Short mmCIF file of C-alpha atoms in Angstrom, two decimals:
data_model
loop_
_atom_site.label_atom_id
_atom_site.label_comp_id
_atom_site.label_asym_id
_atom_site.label_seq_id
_atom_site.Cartn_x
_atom_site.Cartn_y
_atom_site.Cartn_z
CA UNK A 1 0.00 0.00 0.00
CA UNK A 2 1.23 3.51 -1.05
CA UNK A 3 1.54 6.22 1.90
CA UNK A 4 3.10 9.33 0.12
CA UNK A 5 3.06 9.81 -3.86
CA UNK A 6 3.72 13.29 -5.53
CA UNK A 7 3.40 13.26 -9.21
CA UNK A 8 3.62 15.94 -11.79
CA UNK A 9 1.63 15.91 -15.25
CA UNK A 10 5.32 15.68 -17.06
CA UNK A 11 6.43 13.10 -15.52
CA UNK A 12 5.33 8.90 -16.25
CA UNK A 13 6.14 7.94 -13.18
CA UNK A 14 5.31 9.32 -9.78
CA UNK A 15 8.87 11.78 -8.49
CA UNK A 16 8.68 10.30 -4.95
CA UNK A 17 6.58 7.29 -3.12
CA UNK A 18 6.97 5.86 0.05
CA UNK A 19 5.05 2.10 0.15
CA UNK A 20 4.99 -0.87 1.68
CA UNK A 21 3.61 -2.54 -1.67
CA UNK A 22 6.58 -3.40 -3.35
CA UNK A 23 8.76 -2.51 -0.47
CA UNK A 24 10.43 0.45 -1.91
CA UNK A 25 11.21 4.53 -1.26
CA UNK A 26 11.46 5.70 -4.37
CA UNK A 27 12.45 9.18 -5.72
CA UNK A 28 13.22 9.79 -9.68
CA UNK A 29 12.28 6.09 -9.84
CA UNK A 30 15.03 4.96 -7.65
CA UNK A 31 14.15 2.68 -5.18
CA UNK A 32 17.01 3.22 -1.62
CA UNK A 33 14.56 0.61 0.15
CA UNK A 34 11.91 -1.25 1.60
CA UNK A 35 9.63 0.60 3.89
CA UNK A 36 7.55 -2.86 4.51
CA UNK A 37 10.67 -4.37 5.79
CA UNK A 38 11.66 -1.78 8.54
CA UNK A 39 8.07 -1.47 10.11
CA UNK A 40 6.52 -3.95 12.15
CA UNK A 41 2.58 -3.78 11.87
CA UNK A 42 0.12 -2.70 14.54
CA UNK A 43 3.24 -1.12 16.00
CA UNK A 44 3.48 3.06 16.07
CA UNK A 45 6.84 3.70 14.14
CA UNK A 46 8.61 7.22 13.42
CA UNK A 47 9.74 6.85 9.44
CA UNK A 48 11.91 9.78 7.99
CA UNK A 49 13.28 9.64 4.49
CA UNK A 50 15.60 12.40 4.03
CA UNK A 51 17.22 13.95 0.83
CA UNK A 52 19.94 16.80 0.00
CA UNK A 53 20.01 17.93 -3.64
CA UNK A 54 23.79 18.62 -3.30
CA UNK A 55 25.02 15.90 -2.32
CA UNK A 56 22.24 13.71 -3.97
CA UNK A 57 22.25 11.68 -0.45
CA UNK A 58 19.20 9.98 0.69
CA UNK A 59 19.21 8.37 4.09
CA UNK A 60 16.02 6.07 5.62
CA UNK A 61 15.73 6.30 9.20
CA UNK A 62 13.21 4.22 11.16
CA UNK A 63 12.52 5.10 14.62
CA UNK A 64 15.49 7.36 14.96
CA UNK A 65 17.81 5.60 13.73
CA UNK A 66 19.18 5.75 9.53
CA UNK A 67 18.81 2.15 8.19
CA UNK A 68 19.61 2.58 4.59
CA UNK A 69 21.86 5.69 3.13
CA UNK A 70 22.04 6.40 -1.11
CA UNK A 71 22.16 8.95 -3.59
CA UNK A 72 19.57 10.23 -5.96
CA UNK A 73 20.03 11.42 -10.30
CA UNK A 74 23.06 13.68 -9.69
CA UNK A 75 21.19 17.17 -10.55
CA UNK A 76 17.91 16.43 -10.43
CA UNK A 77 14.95 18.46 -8.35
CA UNK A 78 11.37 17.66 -7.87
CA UNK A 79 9.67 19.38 -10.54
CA UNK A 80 6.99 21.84 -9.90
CA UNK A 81 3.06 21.99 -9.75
CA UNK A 82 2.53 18.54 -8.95
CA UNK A 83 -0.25 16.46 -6.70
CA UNK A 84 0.92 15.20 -3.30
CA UNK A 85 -1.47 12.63 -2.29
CA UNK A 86 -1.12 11.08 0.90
CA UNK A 87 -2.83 7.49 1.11
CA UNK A 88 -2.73 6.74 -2.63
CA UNK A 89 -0.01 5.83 -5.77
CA UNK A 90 -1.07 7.85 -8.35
CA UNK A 91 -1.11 6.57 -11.93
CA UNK A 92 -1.33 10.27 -13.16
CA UNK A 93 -1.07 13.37 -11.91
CA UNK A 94 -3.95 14.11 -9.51
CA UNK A 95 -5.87 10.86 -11.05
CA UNK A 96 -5.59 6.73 -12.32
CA UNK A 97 -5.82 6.05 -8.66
CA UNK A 98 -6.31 1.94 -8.27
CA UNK A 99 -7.55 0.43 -5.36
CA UNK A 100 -4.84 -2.39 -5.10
CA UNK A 101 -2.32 0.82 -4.31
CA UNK A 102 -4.49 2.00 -1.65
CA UNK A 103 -3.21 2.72 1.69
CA UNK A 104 -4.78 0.80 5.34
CA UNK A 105 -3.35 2.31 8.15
CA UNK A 106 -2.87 5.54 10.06
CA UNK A 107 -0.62 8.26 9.52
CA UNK A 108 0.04 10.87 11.90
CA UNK A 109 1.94 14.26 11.81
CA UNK A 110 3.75 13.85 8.42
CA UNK A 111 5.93 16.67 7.90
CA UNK A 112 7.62 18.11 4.39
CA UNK A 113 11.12 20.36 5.58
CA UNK A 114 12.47 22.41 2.86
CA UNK A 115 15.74 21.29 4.15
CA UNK A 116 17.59 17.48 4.46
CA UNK A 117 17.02 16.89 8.15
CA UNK A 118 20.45 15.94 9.92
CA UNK A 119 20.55 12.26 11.91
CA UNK A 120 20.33 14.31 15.31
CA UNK A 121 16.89 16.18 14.17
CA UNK A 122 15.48 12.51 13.08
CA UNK A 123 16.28 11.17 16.17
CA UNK A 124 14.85 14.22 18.57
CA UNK A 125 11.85 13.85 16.58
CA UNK A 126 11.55 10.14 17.30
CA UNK A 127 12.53 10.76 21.12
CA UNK A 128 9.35 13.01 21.57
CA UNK A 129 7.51 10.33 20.51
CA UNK A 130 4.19 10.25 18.36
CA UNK A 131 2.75 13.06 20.71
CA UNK A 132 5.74 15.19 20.92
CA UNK A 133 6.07 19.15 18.53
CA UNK A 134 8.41 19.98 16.55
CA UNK A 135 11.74 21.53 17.79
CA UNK A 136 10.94 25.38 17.58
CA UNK A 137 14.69 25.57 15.49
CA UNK A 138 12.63 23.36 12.87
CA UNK A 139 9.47 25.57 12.46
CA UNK A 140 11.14 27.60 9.98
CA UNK A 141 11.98 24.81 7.04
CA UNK A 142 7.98 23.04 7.56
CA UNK A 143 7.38 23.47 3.68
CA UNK A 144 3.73 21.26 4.84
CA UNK A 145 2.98 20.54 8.11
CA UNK A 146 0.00 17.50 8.99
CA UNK A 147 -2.31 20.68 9.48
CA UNK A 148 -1.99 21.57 6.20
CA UNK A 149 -3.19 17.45 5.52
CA UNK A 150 -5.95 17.79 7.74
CA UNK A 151 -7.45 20.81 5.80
CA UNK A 152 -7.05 19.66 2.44
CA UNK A 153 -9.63 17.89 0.25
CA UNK A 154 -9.85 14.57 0.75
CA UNK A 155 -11.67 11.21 -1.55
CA UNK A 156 -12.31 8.27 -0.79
CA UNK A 157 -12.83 6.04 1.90
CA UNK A 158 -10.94 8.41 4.42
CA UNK A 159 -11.73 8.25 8.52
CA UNK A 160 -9.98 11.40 10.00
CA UNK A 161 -9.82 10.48 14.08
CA UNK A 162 -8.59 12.69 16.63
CA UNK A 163 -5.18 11.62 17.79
CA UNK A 164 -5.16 10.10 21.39
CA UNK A 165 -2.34 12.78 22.06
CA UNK A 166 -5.11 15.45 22.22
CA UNK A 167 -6.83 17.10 25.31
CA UNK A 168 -9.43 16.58 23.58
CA UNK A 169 -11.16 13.70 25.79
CA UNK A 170 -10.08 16.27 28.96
CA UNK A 171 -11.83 18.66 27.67
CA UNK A 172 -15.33 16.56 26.95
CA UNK A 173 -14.77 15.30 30.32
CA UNK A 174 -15.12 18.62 32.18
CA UNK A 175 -16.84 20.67 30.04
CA UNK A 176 -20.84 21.41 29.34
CA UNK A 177 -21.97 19.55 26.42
CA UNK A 178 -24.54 22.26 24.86
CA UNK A 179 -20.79 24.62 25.69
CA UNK A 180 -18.90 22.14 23.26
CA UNK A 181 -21.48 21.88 20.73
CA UNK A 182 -21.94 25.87 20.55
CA UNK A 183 -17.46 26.28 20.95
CA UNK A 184 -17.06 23.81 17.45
CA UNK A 185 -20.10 25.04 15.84
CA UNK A 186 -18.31 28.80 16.16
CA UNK A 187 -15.03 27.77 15.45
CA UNK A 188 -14.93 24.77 12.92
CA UNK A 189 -12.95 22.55 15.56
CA UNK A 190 -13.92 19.36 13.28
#
């Protein structure tokens, strides 16, 4: 199943998935790895795949720590105006979506820096845990941040769930229900 895709309409192939269908992490349709074989299922994991146009370096890092390191096309950038799709492979830009490349799972606070994250920012990330923010020194390269997922468009068979990380089940607890209903009504909380 396909997590990440971004595709452009010049391009045949997606420019960067992230699967566990096929086991691979592939940018300019070169695969550094197999996602499927670093995860175990059922099982929260923190999964970073990193990239630095200079040095074409990719590195894979699974809970904090890299697992696979390789280089991309010497030169090449992701090209512009394309479709990120989170969930889905994309068999063209935007579109040919196939259910057999559909994604089953969760995801949860997926990030895109504008910079190649260094080993000690993967691992920080990881050490906060599924509930933990951003270090403030990262705020400023967030190119999309999993807010920017949660107000998008979606299609499809897509459950959004509040994260158990929330106060949100502290805040039911305590208080008045007709005071909730009235507080998302006036401020789109949903």
């Amino acid at each position: 199943s396909v997590w990440f895709s971004y595709n452009v309409a010049s391009s045949r192939d997606d420019e960067f998935v992230i699967s566990s269908f096929g086991s691979y992490d592939d940018l300019f349709n070169n695969n550094l790895g197999s996602s499927a074989s670093y995860l175990e299922k059922d099982v929260w994991s923190h999964y970073c795949s990193t990239w630095q146009l200079a040095t074409t370096t990719r590195t894979i890092y699974v809970n904090g720590e890299a697992k696979k390191t390789g280089s991309s096309t010497s030169g090449r950038t992701l090209k512009k105006d394309g479709v990120l799709v989170l969930g889905q492979m994309q068999g063209s830009r935007g579109g040919g979506f196939s259910t057999s490349y559909s994604f089953g799972g969760d995801l949860y606070e997926v990030n895109i820096f504008d910079k190649m994250l260094s080993a000690e920012d993967v691992a920080s990330m990881y050490n906060k845990g599924r509930c933990g923010s951003l270090d403030p020194s990262l705020l400023q390269n967030v190119s999309f941040q999993w807010t920017d997922f949660m107000d998008a468009r979606r299609n499809g068979d897509v459950e959004v769930k509040r994260g158990t990380c929330s106060q949100w089940n502290l805040i039911r607890s305590v208080i008045d229900e007709d005071l909730l209903e009235h507080l998302i009504e006036q401020h789109s909380f949903n």
